[in-house]
Coordinates of N, CA and C and ligand atoms in Angstrom, one line a residue:
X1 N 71.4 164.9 128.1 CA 71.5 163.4 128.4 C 70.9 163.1 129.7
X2 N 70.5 161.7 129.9 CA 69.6 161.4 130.8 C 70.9 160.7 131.8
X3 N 70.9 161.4 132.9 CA 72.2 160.5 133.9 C 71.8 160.1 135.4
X4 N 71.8 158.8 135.8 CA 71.6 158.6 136.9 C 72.9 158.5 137.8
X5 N 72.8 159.2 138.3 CA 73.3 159.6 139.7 C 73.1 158.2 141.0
X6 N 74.4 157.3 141.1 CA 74.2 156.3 142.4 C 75.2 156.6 143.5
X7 N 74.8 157.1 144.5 CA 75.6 157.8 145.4 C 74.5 157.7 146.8
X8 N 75.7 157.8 147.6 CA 75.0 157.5 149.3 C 74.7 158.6 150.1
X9 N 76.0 159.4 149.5 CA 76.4 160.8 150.5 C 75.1 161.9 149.7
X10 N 74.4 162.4 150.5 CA 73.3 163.3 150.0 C 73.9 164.4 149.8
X11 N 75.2 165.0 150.6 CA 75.9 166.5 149.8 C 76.4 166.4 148.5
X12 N 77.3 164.9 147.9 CA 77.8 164.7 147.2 C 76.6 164.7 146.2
X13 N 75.4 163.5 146.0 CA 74.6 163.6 144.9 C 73.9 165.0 145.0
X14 N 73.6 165.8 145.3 CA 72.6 167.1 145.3 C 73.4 167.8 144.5
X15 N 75.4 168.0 144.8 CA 76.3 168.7 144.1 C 76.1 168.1 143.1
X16 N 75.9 166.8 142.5 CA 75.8 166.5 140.8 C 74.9 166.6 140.4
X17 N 73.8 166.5 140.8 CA 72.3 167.1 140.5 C 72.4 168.5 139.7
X18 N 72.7 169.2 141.0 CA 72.9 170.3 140.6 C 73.4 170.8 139.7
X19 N 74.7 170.5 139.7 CA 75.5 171.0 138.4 C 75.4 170.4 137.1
X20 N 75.0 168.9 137.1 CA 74.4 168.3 135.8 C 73.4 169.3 135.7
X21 N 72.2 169.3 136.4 CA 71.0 169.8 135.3 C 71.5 171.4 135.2
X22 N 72.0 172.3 135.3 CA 72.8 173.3 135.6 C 73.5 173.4 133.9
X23 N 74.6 172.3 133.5 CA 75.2 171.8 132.2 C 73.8 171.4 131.5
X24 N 72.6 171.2 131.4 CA 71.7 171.0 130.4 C 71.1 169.3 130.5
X25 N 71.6 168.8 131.8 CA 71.3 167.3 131.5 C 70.6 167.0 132.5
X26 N 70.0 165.5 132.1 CA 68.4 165.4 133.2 C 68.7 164.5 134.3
X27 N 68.6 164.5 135.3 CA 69.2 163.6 136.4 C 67.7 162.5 137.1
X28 N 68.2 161.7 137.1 CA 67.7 160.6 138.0 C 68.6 159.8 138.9
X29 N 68.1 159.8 140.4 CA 69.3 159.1 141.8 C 68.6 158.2 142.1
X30 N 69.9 157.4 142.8 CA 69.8 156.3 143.3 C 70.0 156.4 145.2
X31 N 70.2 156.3 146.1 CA 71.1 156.1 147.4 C 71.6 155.2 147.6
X32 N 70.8 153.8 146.9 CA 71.9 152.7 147.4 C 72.0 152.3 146.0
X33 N 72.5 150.3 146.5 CA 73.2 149.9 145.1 C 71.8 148.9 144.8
X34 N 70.8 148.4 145.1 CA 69.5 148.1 144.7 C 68.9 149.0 144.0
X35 N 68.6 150.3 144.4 CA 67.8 151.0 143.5 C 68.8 151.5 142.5
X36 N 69.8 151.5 142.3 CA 70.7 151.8 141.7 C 70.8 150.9 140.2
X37 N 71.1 149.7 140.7 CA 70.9 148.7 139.9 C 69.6 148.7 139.0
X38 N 68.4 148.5 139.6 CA 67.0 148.4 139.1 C 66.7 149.7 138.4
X39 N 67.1 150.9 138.4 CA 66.8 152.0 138.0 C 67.8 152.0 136.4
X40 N 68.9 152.0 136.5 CA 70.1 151.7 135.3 C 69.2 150.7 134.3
X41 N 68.8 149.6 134.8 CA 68.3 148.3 133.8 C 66.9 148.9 133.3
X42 N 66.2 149.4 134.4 CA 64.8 149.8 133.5 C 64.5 151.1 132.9
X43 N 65.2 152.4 134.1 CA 65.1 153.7 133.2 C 66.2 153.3 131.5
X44 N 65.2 154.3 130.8 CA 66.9 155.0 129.7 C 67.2 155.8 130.0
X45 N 68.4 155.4 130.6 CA 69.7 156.2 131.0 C 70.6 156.3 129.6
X46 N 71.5 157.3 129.6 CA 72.4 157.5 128.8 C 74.0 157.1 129.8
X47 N 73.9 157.8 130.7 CA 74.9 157.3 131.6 C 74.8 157.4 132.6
X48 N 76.0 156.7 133.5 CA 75.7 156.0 135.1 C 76.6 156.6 135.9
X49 N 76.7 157.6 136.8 CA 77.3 157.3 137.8 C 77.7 156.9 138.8
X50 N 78.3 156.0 139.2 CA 78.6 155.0 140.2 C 79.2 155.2 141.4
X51 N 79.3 155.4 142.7 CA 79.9 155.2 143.7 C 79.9 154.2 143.6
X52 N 81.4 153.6 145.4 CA 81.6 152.6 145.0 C 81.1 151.7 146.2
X53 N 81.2 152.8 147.2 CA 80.2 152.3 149.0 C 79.4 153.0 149.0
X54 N 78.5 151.8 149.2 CA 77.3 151.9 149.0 C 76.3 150.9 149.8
X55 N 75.4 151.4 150.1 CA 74.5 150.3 151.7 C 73.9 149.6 150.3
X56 N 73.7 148.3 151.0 CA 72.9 147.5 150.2 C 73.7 146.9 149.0
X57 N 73.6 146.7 147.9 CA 75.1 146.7 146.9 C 75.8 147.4 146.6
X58 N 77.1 147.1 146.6 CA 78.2 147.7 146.7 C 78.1 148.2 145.1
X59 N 79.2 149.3 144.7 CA 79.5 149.6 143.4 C 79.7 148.7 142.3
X60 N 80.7 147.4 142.6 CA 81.6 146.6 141.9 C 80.2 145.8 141.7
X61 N 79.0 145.2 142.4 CA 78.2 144.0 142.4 C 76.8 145.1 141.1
X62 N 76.6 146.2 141.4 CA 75.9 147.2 140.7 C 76.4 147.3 139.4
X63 N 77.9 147.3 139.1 CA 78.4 147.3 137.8 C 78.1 146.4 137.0
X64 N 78.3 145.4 137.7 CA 78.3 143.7 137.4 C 76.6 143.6 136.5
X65 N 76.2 143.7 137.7 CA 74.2 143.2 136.9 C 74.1 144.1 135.7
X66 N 75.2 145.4 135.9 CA 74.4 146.5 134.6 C 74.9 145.6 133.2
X67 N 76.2 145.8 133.4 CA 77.4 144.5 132.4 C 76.3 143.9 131.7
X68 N 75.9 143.0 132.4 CA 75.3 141.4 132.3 C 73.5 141.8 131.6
X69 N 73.2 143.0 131.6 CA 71.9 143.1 130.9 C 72.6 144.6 129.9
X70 N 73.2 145.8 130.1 CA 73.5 146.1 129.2 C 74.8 146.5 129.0
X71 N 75.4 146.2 128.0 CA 77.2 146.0 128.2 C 77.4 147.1 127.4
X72 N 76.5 147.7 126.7 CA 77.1 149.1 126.3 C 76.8 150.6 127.3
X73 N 75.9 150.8 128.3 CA 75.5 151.7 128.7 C 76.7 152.1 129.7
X74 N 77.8 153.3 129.4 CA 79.0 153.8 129.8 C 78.6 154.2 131.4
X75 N 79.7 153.5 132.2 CA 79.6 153.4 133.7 C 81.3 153.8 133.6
X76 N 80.4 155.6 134.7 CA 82.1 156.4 135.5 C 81.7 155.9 137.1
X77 N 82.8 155.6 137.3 CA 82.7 155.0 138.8 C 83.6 156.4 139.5
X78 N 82.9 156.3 140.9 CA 83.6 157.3 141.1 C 84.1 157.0 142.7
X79 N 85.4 157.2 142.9 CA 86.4 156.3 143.6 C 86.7 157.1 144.7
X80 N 86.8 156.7 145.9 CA 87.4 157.8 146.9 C 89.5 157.7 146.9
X81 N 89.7 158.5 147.6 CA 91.0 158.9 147.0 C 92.1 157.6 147.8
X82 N 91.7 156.8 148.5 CA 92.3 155.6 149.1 C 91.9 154.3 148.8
X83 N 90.6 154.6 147.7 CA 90.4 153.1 147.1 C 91.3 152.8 145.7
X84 N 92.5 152.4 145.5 CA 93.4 152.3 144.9 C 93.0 150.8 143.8
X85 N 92.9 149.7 144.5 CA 92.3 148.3 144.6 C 91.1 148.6 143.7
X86 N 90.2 149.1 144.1 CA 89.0 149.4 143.6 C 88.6 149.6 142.6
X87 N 90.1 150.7 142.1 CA 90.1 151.6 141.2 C 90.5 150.2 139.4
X88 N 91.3 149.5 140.2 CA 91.8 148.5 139.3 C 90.6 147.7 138.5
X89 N 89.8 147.0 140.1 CA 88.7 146.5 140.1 C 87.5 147.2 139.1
X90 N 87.4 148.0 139.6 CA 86.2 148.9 138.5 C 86.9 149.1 137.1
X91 N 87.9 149.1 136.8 CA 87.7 149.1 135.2 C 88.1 147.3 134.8
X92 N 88.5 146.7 135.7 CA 88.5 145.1 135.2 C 86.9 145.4 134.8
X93 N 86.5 145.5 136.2 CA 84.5 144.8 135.8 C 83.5 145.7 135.1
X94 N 84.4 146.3 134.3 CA 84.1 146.7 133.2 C 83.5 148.5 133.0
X95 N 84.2 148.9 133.8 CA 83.8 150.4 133.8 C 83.9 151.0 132.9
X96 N 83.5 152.3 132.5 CA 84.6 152.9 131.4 C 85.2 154.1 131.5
X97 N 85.3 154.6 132.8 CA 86.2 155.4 133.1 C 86.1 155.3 134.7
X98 N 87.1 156.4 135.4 CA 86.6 156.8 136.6 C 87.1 157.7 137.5
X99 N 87.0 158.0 138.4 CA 86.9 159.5 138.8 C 87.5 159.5 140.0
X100 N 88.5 160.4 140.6 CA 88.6 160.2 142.0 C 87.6 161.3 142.7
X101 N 87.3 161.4 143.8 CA 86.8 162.2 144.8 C 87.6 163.1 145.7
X102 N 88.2 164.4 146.1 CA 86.8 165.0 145.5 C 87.6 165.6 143.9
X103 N 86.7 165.7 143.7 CA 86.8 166.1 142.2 C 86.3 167.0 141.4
X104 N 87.0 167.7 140.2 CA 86.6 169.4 139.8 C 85.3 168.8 139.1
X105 N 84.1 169.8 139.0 CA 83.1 169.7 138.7 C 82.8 169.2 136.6
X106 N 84.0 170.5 136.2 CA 84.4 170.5 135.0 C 85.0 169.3 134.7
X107 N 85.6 168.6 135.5 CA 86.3 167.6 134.8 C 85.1 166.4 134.9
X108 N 84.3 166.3 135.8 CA 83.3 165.0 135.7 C 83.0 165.1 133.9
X109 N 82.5 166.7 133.9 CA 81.3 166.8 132.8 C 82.0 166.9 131.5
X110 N 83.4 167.2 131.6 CA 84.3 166.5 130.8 C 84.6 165.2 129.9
X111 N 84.5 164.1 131.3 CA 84.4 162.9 131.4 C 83.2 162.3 130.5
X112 N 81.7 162.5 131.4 CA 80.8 162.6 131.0 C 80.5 162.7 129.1
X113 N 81.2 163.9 128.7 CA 81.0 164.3 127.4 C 81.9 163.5 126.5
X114 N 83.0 163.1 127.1 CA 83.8 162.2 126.4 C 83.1 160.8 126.6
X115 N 82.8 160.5 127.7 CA 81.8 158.9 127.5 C 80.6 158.7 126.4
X116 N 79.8 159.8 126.3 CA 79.2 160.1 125.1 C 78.9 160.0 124.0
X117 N 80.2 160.7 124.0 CA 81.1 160.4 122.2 C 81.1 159.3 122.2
X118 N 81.7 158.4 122.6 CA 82.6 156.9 122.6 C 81.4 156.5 122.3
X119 N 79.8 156.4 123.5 CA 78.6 155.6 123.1 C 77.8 156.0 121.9
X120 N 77.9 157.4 121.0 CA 77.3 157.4 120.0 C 78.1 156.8 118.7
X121 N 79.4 156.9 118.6 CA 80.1 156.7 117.9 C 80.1 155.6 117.3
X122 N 80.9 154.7 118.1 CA 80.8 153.4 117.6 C 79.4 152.5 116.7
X123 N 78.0 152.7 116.9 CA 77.1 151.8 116.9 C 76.8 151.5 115.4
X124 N 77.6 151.2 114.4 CA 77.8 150.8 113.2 C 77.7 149.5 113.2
X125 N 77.1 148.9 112.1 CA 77.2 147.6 111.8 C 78.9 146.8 111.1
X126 N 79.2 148.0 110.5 CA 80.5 147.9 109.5 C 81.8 148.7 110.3
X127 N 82.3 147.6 110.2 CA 83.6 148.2 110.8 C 84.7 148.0 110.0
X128 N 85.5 148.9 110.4 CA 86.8 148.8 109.4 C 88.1 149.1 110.2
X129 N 88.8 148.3 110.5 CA 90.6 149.0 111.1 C 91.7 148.5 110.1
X130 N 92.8 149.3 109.7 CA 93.5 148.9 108.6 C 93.0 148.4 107.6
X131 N 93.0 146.9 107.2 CA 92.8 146.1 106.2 C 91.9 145.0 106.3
X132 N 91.4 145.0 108.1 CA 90.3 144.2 108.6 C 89.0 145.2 108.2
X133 N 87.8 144.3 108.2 CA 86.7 144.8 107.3 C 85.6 143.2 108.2
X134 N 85.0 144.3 109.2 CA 84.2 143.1 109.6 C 82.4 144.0 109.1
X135 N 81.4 143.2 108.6 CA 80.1 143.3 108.6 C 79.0 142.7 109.7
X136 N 79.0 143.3 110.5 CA 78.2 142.2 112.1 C 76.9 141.9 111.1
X137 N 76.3 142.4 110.4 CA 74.8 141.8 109.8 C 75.1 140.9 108.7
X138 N 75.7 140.4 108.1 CA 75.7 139.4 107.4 C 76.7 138.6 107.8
X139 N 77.6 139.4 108.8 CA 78.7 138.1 109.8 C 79.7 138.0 108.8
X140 N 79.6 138.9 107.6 CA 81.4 138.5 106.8 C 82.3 139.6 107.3
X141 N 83.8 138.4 107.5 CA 84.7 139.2 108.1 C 86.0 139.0 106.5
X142 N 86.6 139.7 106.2 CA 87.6 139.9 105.5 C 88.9 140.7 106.1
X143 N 90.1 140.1 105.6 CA 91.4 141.0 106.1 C 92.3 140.6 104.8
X144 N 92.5 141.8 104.5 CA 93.2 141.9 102.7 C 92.9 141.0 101.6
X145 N 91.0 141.4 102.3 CA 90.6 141.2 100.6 C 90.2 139.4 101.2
X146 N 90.9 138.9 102.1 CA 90.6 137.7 102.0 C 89.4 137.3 103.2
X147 N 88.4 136.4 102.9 CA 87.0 136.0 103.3 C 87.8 135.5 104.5
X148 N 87.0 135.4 105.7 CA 87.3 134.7 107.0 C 86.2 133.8 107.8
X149 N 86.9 133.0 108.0 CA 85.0 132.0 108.4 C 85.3 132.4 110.2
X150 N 84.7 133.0 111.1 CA 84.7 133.0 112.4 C 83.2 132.2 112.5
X151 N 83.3 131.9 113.9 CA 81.9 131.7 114.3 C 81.9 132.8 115.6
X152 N 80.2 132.6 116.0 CA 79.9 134.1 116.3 C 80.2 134.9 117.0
X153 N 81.2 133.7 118.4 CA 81.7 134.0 119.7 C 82.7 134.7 119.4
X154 N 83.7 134.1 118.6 CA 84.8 134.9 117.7 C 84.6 136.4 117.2
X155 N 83.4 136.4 116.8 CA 83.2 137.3 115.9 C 83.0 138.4 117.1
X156 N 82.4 138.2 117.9 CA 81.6 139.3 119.2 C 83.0 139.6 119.9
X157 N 84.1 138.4 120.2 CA 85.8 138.8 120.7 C 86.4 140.2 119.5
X158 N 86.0 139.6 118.4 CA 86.6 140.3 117.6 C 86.1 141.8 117.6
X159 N 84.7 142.3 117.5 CA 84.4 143.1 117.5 C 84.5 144.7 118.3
X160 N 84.4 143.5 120.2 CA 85.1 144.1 121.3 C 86.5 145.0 121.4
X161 N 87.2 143.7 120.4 CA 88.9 144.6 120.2 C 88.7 145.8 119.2
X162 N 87.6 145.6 118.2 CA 88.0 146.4 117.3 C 87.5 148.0 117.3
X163 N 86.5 147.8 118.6 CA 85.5 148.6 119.4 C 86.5 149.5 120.3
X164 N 87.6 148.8 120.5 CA 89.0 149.2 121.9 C 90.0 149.3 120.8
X165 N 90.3 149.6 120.4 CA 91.7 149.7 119.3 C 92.6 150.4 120.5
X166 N 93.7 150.1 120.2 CA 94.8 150.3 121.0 C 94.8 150.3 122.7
X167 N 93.7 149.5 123.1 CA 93.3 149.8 124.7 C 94.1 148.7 125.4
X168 N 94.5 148.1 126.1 CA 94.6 147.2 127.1 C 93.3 146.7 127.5
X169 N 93.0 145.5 127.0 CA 91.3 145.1 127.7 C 92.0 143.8 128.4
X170 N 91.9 143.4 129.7 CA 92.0 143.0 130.9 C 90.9 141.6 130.5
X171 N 91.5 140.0 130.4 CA 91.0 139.4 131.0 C 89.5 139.4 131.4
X172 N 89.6 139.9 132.6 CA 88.0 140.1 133.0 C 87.1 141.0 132.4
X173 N 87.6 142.3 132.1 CA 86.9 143.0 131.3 C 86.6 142.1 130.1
X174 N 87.1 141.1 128.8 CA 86.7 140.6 127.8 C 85.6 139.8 128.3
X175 N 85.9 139.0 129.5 CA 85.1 138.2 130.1 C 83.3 138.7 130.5
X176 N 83.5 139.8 130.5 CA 82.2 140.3 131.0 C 81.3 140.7 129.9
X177 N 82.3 141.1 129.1 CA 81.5 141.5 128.0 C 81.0 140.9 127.0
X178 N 81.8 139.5 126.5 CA 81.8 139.0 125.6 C 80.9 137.6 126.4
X179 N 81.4 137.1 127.6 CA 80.6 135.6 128.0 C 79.8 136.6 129.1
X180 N 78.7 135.4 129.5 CA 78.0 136.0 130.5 C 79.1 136.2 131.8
X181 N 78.4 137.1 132.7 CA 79.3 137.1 134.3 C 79.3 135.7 134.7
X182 N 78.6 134.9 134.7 CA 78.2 134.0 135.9 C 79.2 133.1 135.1
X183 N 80.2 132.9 134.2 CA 81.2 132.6 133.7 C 82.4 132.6 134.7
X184 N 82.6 131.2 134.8 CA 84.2 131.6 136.1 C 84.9 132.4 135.8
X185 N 85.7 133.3 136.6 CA 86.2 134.3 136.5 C 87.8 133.9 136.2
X186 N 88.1 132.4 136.7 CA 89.3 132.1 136.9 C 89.4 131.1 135.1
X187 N 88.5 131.0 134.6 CA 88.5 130.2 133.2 C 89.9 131.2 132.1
X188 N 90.2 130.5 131.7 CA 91.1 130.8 130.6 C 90.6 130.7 129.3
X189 N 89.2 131.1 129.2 CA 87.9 131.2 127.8 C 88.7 132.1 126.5
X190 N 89.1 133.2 127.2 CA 89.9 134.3 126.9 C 90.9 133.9 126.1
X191 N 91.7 133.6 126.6 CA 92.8 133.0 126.2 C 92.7 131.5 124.9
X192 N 91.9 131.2 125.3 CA 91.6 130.1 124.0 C 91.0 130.6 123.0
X193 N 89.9 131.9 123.0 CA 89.2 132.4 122.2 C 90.3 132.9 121.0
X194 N 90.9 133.9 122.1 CA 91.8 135.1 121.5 C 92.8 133.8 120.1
X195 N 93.2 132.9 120.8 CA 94.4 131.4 120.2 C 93.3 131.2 119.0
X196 N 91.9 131.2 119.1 CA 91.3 130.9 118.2 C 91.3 131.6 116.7
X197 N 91.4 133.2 117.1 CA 91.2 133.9 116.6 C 92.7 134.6 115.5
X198 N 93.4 134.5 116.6 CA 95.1 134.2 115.6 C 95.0 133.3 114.9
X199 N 95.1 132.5 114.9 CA 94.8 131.1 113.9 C 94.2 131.6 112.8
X200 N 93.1 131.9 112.6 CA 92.1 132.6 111.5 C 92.7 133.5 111.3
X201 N 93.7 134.4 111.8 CA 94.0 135.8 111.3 C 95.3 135.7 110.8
X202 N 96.1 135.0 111.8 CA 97.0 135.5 111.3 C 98.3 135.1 109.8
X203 N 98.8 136.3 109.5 CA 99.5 135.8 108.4 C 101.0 135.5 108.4
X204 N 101.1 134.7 107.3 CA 103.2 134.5 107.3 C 104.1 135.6 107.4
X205 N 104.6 136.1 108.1 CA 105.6 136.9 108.2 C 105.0 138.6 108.9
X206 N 103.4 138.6 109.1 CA 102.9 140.0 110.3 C 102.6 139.5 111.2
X207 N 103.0 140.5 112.4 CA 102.6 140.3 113.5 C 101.2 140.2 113.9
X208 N 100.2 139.4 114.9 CA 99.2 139.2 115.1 C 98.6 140.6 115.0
X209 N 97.5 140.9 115.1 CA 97.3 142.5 115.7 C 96.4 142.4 116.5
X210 N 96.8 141.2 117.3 CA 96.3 141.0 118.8 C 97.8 140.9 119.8
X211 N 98.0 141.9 120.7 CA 98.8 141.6 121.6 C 98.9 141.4 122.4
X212 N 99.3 139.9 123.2 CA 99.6 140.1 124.7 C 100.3 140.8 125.3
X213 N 99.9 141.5 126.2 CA 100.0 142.3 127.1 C 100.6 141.5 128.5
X214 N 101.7 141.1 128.9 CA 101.9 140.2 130.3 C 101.1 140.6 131.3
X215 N 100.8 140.0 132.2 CA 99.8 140.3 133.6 C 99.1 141.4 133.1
X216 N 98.7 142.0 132.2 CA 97.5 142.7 132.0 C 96.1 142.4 131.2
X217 N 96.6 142.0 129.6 CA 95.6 141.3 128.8 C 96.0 141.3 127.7
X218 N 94.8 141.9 126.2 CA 95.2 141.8 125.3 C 94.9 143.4 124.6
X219 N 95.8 143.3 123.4 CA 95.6 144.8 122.8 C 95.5 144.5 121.4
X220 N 94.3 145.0 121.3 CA 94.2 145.3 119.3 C 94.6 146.8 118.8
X221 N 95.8 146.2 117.6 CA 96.0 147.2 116.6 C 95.7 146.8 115.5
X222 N 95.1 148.4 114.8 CA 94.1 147.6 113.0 C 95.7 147.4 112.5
X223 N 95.4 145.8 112.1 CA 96.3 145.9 110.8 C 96.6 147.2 109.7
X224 N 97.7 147.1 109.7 CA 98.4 148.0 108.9 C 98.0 147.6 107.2
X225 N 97.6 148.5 106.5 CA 97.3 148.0 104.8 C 98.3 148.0 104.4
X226 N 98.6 147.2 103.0 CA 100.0 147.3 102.6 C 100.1 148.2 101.8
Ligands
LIG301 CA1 79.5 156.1 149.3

């Protein structure tokens, strides 16, 4: 795998260098959060990893621009052991894992191999959980057998949950992924989307298999078949 390395500390990236291409994988670095940014959008990377101080853009603003041009390319942020705040922040704005410092080598490439998985895995047009049956290329969605009319915004919410099955996705995380960033952060899009989407789904006497989550977000579970 092709991994860019965004890191400030020159002992720290040389140790992942190292040991990445060491594990079989090709490395390309960043030092700050400009070349970091600009390198992520134009090299093909497979994956990113991120510090989070950083001269010039910070981690959180580096994550943001990757989000907003490619929302699938798997970003481990990697957190020092008193950024606690940070830690919350980086998977709101959309990370997909992260790491404290210092940290066993094994477990990054761990990490790494499990992010992997997740990015080959999913890239299907047809999806299926329980008794939901969505088709992104012709846009038909069915749930027991029965036709569902979404429109497309719906459809990209829906797809996100069904991409996260059982996750907690946070508000801002749907926000990032599903509307552009530059989308107020404080809008309640989310929440009217999600209302939208019950409505279409749901049936007399089952529970949505969208959950709210209090002060965190929402959770998809596949409908259960009968
Ligand atoms: Ca740093």
């Amino acid at each position: 795998m092709r991994v860019l390395i965004v890191e400030d500390e020159p002992g720290i990236a040389r140790m992942l260098e190292r040991g990445l291409v060491a594990s079989g994988h090709k490395c390309i670095s960043a030092d700050n959060g400009h070349d970091g940014a600009r390198l992520a959008l134009e090299e093909d990377v497979d994956i990113v990893l991120l510090d989070i101080m950083l001269p010039g853009l910070d981690g959180h603003e580096v994550l943001k621009r990757i989000r907003r041009k490619k929302p699938g390319l798997p970003v481990l942020m990697l957190t020092a052991r008193d950024e606690l705040p940070s830690k919350v922040e980086a998977l709101d704005s959309g990370a997909d894992d992260y790491l404290t410092k210092p940290f066993a080598f094994e477990e990054l490439v761990a990490r790494i191999r499990a992010l992997a998985r997740r990015k080959d895995q999913p890239n299907t047009s047809a999806l299926e959980a329980g008794d939901l049956k969505v088709d992104l290329l012709s846009h038909r969605v069915s749930l027991a057998d029965k036709q569902i009319d979404l429109s497309s915004r719906e459809l990209g919410l829906l797809e996100y949950f069904m991409r996260h099955p059982g996750q907690v996705l946070s508000r801002q995380q749907i926000l990032y992924a599903i509307w552009d960033y530059s989308f107020d952060p404080g809008s309640n899009v989310v929440d009217v989307y999600v209302r939208y989407l019950r409505k279409k789904t749901d049936r007399p006497g089952v529970p949505s298999f969208l959950t709210t989550i209090r002060g965190a977000g929402y959770r998809f579970d596949p409908p259960q078949k009968d």
